[in-house]
Structure formats: C-alpha cells, structure tokens
Amino acid sequence: MTISTRKLNAFLSIKLPSAYLCGVRTTYIDDVQCKVSVKHRWINQNPFNSMFWAVQGMAAELTTGALVMSKIKASGKPISMLVANNNCSFAKKATGRINFICTEGAKIDEAIAQAITTGEGQTIWMKSVGTNEEGVEVSNFNFEWTLKLRS
C-alpha cells in the first residue's frame, strides 16, 4: 500500500489533530517531492495577523516527513526516523494560502541505502520552502532527519 495525499490527510486528523485543525493538508506526493498547503485563518494566526510560525513549521515538517515515511515504507525495512535538529528563516508575513514544497526525495534513497548497508544511523538535512499565492517565499525550513535500522 502506497502513501497518498488522502491517507496522509487522514493520518493527520487522527495522529496530529492540531495540524489538521489548523488546516495543514497534503496536496501532492511522489518519489521526489511533497507539497503541503495551509491557509491563514483565525485558528492559526498570531497577534500580528499572520500565520503563526509553528503552523508553518508543521506544514514544512510534513513535506519532509511524508517523503521519509514513504521511502521507508517502500524499502520494506524496519527503519526508525526522528527529527534531530531544525532551523528556519522568515522572509515575509504569511497571509493567504501558503504552499510548502520539499523536492529532496533522492537524498532519502541514499541515506536509507547507507543505513541498510552499514547498519549505522544516517542523518540528512532536508529543506522545505513556503511560498504565498503570488509565489513569493515567506519561510524556509530545514530539518535534520536521523534514520536508523531497527534491530
């Protein structure tokens, strides 16, 4: 069974209800990229009338995490995943619909292959960029994922 946008959104509603209630939704996923969208609304705003940074972080992390989950599932191996570190920068006020995209699926393939071959944990940095409806970058998130073959 492959991971699809519908399954990811159902997963959010059950396992990450705060993200689901804030409007975080997966719109596209394949082997290379994942896209997630969230609209600025009352429930996810900060006192400055823009999207709260943590909501942007949830959407950005989902773009990278969904790719990692998908690749682990495809490998058929018991591999654990965890965010070890992250950083972000904000370039513009996040209002309207914000779309996040991660296009680094190939990095995960290499890390999983190394983890399986060596039996050692691997780390990869993955980037997710958030843009507004005009295509202007509003935020940029980087997540360090650790992948380790379970014994």
PDB file of C-alpha atoms in Angstrom:
ATOM      1  CA  MET A   1       0.000   0.000   0.000  1.00  0.00           C
ATOM      2  CA  THR A   2       1.485   3.347  -1.030  1.00  0.00           C
ATOM      3  CA  ILE A   3       1.247   6.606   0.846  1.00  0.00           C
ATOM      4  CA  SER A   4      -1.184   9.016  -0.817  1.00  0.00           C
ATOM      5  CA  THR A   5      -2.411  12.525  -0.097  1.00  0.00           C
ATOM      6  CA  ARG A   6      -5.727  11.150   1.114  1.00  0.00           C
ATOM      7  CA  LYS A   7      -4.035   8.731   3.521  1.00  0.00           C
ATOM      8  CA  LEU A   8      -1.677  11.421   4.819  1.00  0.00           C
ATOM      9  CA  ASN A   9      -4.578  13.795   5.498  1.00  0.00           C
ATOM     10  CA  ALA A  10      -6.488  11.022   7.300  1.00  0.00           C
ATOM     11  CA  PHE A  11      -3.331  10.301   9.315  1.00  0.00           C
ATOM     12  CA  LEU A  12      -3.182  13.983  10.300  1.00  0.00           C
ATOM     13  CA  SER A  13      -6.764  14.003  11.517  1.00  0.00           C
ATOM     14  CA  ILE A  14      -6.093  11.020  13.821  1.00  0.00           C
ATOM     15  CA  LYS A  15      -2.430  11.305  14.865  1.00  0.00           C
ATOM     16  CA  LEU A  16      -1.771  15.068  14.561  1.00  0.00           C
ATOM     17  CA  PRO A  17      -5.136  16.728  15.193  1.00  0.00           C
ATOM     18  CA  SER A  18      -3.622  20.149  15.935  1.00  0.00           C
ATOM     19  CA  ALA A  19      -2.105  20.271  12.439  1.00  0.00           C
ATOM     20  CA  TYR A  20      -5.383  19.088  10.919  1.00  0.00           C
ATOM     21  CA  LEU A  21      -7.453  21.672  12.843  1.00  0.00           C
ATOM     22  CA  CYS A  22      -5.054  24.431  11.755  1.00  0.00           C
ATOM     23  CA  GLY A  23      -5.739  23.498   8.115  1.00  0.00           C
ATOM     24  CA  VAL A  24      -2.490  21.713   7.179  1.00  0.00           C
ATOM     25  CA  ARG A  25      -3.215  19.473   4.151  1.00  0.00           C
ATOM     26  CA  THR A  26      -1.045  17.401   1.834  1.00  0.00           C
ATOM     27  CA  THR A  27      -1.804  18.279  -1.785  1.00  0.00           C
ATOM     28  CA  TYR A  28       0.785  16.188  -3.688  1.00  0.00           C
ATOM     29  CA  ILE A  29       3.358  13.465  -3.081  1.00  0.00           C
ATOM     30  CA  ASP A  30       5.536  11.321  -5.331  1.00  0.00           C
ATOM     31  CA  ASP A  31       9.043   9.805  -5.104  1.00  0.00           C
ATOM     32  CA  VAL A  32      10.786  13.158  -5.453  1.00  0.00           C
ATOM     33  CA  GLN A  33       8.588  15.818  -3.875  1.00  0.00           C
ATOM     34  CA  CYS A  34       5.823  16.542  -1.428  1.00  0.00           C
ATOM     35  CA  LYS A  35       3.570  19.610  -1.353  1.00  0.00           C
ATOM     36  CA  VAL A  36       1.549  20.777   1.641  1.00  0.00           C
ATOM     37  CA  SER A  37      -0.821  23.733   1.837  1.00  0.00           C
ATOM     38  CA  VAL A  38      -2.232  25.739   4.728  1.00  0.00           C
ATOM     39  CA  LYS A  39      -4.444  28.828   4.660  1.00  0.00           C
ATOM     40  CA  HIS A  40      -4.110  31.711   7.099  1.00  0.00           C
ATOM     41  CA  ARG A  41      -7.232  31.670   9.259  1.00  0.00           C
ATOM     42  CA  TRP A  42      -8.280  32.805  12.719  1.00  0.00           C
ATOM     43  CA  ILE A  43      -7.305  29.459  14.300  1.00  0.00           C
ATOM     44  CA  ASN A  44      -3.690  29.598  13.081  1.00  0.00           C
ATOM     45  CA  GLN A  45      -2.884  33.297  13.342  1.00  0.00           C
ATOM     46  CA  ASN A  46      -0.525  35.157  15.645  1.00  0.00           C
ATOM     47  CA  PRO A  47      -1.229  38.567  17.284  1.00  0.00           C
ATOM     48  CA  PHE A  48       0.271  40.295  14.212  1.00  0.00           C
ATOM     49  CA  ASN A  49      -2.455  38.975  11.882  1.00  0.00           C
ATOM     50  CA  SER A  50      -0.261  36.496  10.030  1.00  0.00           C
ATOM     51  CA  MET A  51       0.223  32.751  10.277  1.00  0.00           C
ATOM     52  CA  PHE A  52       1.835  31.541  13.492  1.00  0.00           C
ATOM     53  CA  TRP A  53       5.369  30.250  12.894  1.00  0.00           C
ATOM     54  CA  ALA A  54       4.604  26.851  14.462  1.00  0.00           C
ATOM     55  CA  VAL A  55       1.804  26.194  11.959  1.00  0.00           C
ATOM     56  CA  GLN A  56       4.237  26.919   9.154  1.00  0.00           C
ATOM     57  CA  GLY A  57       6.665  24.552  10.863  1.00  0.00           C
ATOM     58  CA  MET A  58       4.080  21.755  10.999  1.00  0.00           C
ATOM     59  CA  ALA A  59       3.356  22.123   7.294  1.00  0.00           C
ATOM     60  CA  ALA A  60       7.044  22.286   6.394  1.00  0.00           C
ATOM     61  CA  GLU A  61       7.949  19.277   8.536  1.00  0.00           C
ATOM     62  CA  LEU A  62       5.145  17.285   6.932  1.00  0.00           C
ATOM     63  CA  THR A  63       6.616  17.823   3.455  1.00  0.00           C
ATOM     64  CA  THR A  64       9.919  16.280   4.557  1.00  0.00           C
ATOM     65  CA  GLY A  65       8.487  13.685   6.932  1.00  0.00           C
ATOM     66  CA  ALA A  66       5.957  12.348   4.444  1.00  0.00           C
ATOM     67  CA  LEU A  67       8.753  11.743   1.940  1.00  0.00           C
ATOM     68  CA  VAL A  68      10.816   9.953   4.597  1.00  0.00           C
ATOM     69  CA  MET A  69       7.836   7.779   5.646  1.00  0.00           C
ATOM     70  CA  SER A  70       7.084   6.946   2.030  1.00  0.00           C
ATOM     71  CA  LYS A  71      10.680   5.908   1.292  1.00  0.00           C
ATOM     72  CA  ILE A  72      10.934   3.827   4.471  1.00  0.00           C
ATOM     73  CA  LYS A  73       7.709   2.034   3.603  1.00  0.00           C
ATOM     74  CA  ALA A  74       8.979   1.353   0.070  1.00  0.00           C
ATOM     75  CA  SER A  75      12.250  -0.080   1.427  1.00  0.00           C
ATOM     76  CA  GLY A  76      10.408  -2.784   3.348  1.00  0.00           C
ATOM     77  CA  LYS A  77      12.935  -2.477   6.184  1.00  0.00           C
ATOM     78  CA  PRO A  78      12.271  -1.565   9.832  1.00  0.00           C
ATOM     79  CA  ILE A  79      13.806   1.911   9.953  1.00  0.00           C
ATOM     80  CA  SER A  80      13.191   4.490  12.653  1.00  0.00           C
ATOM     81  CA  MET A  81      13.014   8.197  11.854  1.00  0.00           C
ATOM     82  CA  LEU A  82      13.375  11.228  14.077  1.00  0.00           C
ATOM     83  CA  VAL A  83      13.962  14.945  13.684  1.00  0.00           C
ATOM     84  CA  ALA A  84      17.243  15.712  15.481  1.00  0.00           C
ATOM     85  CA  ASN A  85      17.543  19.387  14.612  1.00  0.00           C
ATOM     86  CA  ASN A  86      15.864  22.137  12.634  1.00  0.00           C
ATOM     87  CA  ASN A  87      16.232  25.772  11.707  1.00  0.00           C
ATOM     88  CA  CYS A  88      14.158  28.264   9.795  1.00  0.00           C
ATOM     89  CA  SER A  89      14.054  31.772   8.443  1.00  0.00           C
ATOM     90  CA  PHE A  90      11.156  34.046   7.636  1.00  0.00           C
ATOM     91  CA  ALA A  91      11.233  36.472   4.721  1.00  0.00           C
ATOM     92  CA  LYS A  92       7.693  37.839   4.570  1.00  0.00           C
ATOM     93  CA  LYS A  93       4.448  37.923   6.519  1.00  0.00           C
ATOM     94  CA  ALA A  94       2.495  34.690   5.927  1.00  0.00           C
ATOM     95  CA  THR A  95      -1.056  35.574   4.910  1.00  0.00           C
ATOM     96  CA  GLY A  96      -3.442  33.886   2.497  1.00  0.00           C
ATOM     97  CA  ARG A  97      -2.641  30.366   1.316  1.00  0.00           C
ATOM     98  CA  ILE A  98       0.924  29.214   1.949  1.00  0.00           C
ATOM     99  CA  ASN A  99       2.291  26.254  -0.017  1.00  0.00           C
ATOM    100  CA  PHE A 100       5.285  24.292   1.218  1.00  0.00           C
ATOM    101  CA  ILE A 101       7.349  22.047  -1.024  1.00  0.00           C
ATOM    102  CA  CYS A 102      10.240  19.688  -0.464  1.00  0.00           C
ATOM    103  CA  THR A 103      11.933  18.272  -3.571  1.00  0.00           C
ATOM    104  CA  GLU A 104      14.701  16.239  -1.943  1.00  0.00           C
ATOM    105  CA  GLY A 105      13.392  12.675  -2.173  1.00  0.00           C
ATOM    106  CA  ALA A 106      16.653  11.433  -3.729  1.00  0.00           C
ATOM    107  CA  LYS A 107      18.564  12.294  -0.544  1.00  0.00           C
ATOM    108  CA  ILE A 108      16.421   9.848   1.397  1.00  0.00           C
ATOM    109  CA  ASP A 109      17.139   6.985  -1.011  1.00  0.00           C
ATOM    110  CA  GLU A 110      20.873   7.411  -0.441  1.00  0.00           C
ATOM    111  CA  ALA A 111      20.526   7.610   3.353  1.00  0.00           C
ATOM    112  CA  ILE A 112      18.287   4.528   3.548  1.00  0.00           C
ATOM    113  CA  ALA A 113      20.669   2.546   1.329  1.00  0.00           C
ATOM    114  CA  GLN A 114      23.596   3.560   3.571  1.00  0.00           C
ATOM    115  CA  ALA A 115      21.663   2.669   6.743  1.00  0.00           C
ATOM    116  CA  ILE A 116      20.801  -0.769   5.357  1.00  0.00           C
ATOM    117  CA  THR A 117      24.330  -1.434   4.035  1.00  0.00           C
ATOM    118  CA  THR A 118      26.278  -0.254   7.082  1.00  0.00           C
ATOM    119  CA  GLY A 119      23.747  -0.850   9.844  1.00  0.00           C
ATOM    120  CA  GLU A 120      24.662   2.595  11.198  1.00  0.00           C
ATOM    121  CA  GLY A 121      22.375   5.559  11.712  1.00  0.00           C
ATOM    122  CA  GLN A 122      22.330   8.199   9.000  1.00  0.00           C
ATOM    123  CA  THR A 123      21.421  11.874   9.086  1.00  0.00           C
ATOM    124  CA  ILE A 124      20.175  14.059   6.255  1.00  0.00           C
ATOM    125  CA  TRP A 125      19.182  17.706   6.075  1.00  0.00           C
ATOM    126  CA  MET A 126      16.015  18.359   4.085  1.00  0.00           C
ATOM    127  CA  LYS A 127      14.691  21.753   3.013  1.00  0.00           C
ATOM    128  CA  SER A 128      11.076  22.893   2.709  1.00  0.00           C
ATOM    129  CA  VAL A 129      10.210  26.270   1.187  1.00  0.00           C
ATOM    130  CA  GLY A 130       6.938  28.084   1.865  1.00  0.00           C
ATOM    131  CA  THR A 131       5.549  30.466  -0.728  1.00  0.00           C
ATOM    132  CA  ASN A 132       2.437  32.624  -0.802  1.00  0.00           C
ATOM    133  CA  GLU A 133      -0.182  32.771  -3.554  1.00  0.00           C
ATOM    134  CA  GLU A 134       1.997  35.152  -5.587  1.00  0.00           C
ATOM    135  CA  GLY A 135       4.899  32.680  -5.470  1.00  0.00           C
ATOM    136  CA  VAL A 136       6.937  34.834  -3.074  1.00  0.00           C
ATOM    137  CA  GLU A 137       8.952  32.922  -0.467  1.00  0.00           C
ATOM    138  CA  VAL A 138       7.644  33.576   3.047  1.00  0.00           C
ATOM    139  CA  SER A 139       9.623  30.986   5.012  1.00  0.00           C
ATOM    140  CA  ASN A 140      12.353  28.417   4.624  1.00  0.00           C
ATOM    141  CA  PHE A 141      12.695  25.413   6.962  1.00  0.00           C
ATOM    142  CA  ASN A 142      15.498  22.854   7.277  1.00  0.00           C
ATOM    143  CA  PHE A 143      15.065  19.577   9.153  1.00  0.00           C
ATOM    144  CA  GLU A 144      17.796  17.137  10.132  1.00  0.00           C
ATOM    145  CA  TRP A 145      16.302  13.648   9.966  1.00  0.00           C
ATOM    146  CA  THR A 146      18.016  10.668  11.558  1.00  0.00           C
ATOM    147  CA  LEU A 147      17.381   7.246  10.056  1.00  0.00           C
ATOM    148  CA  LYS A 148      18.413   4.054  11.803  1.00  0.00           C
ATOM    149  CA  LEU A 149      17.820   0.394  11.024  1.00  0.00           C
ATOM    150  CA  ARG A 150      15.962  -1.216  13.922  1.00  0.00           C
ATOM    151  CA  SER A 151      17.420  -4.401  15.375  1.00  0.00           C
TER     152      SER A 151
END
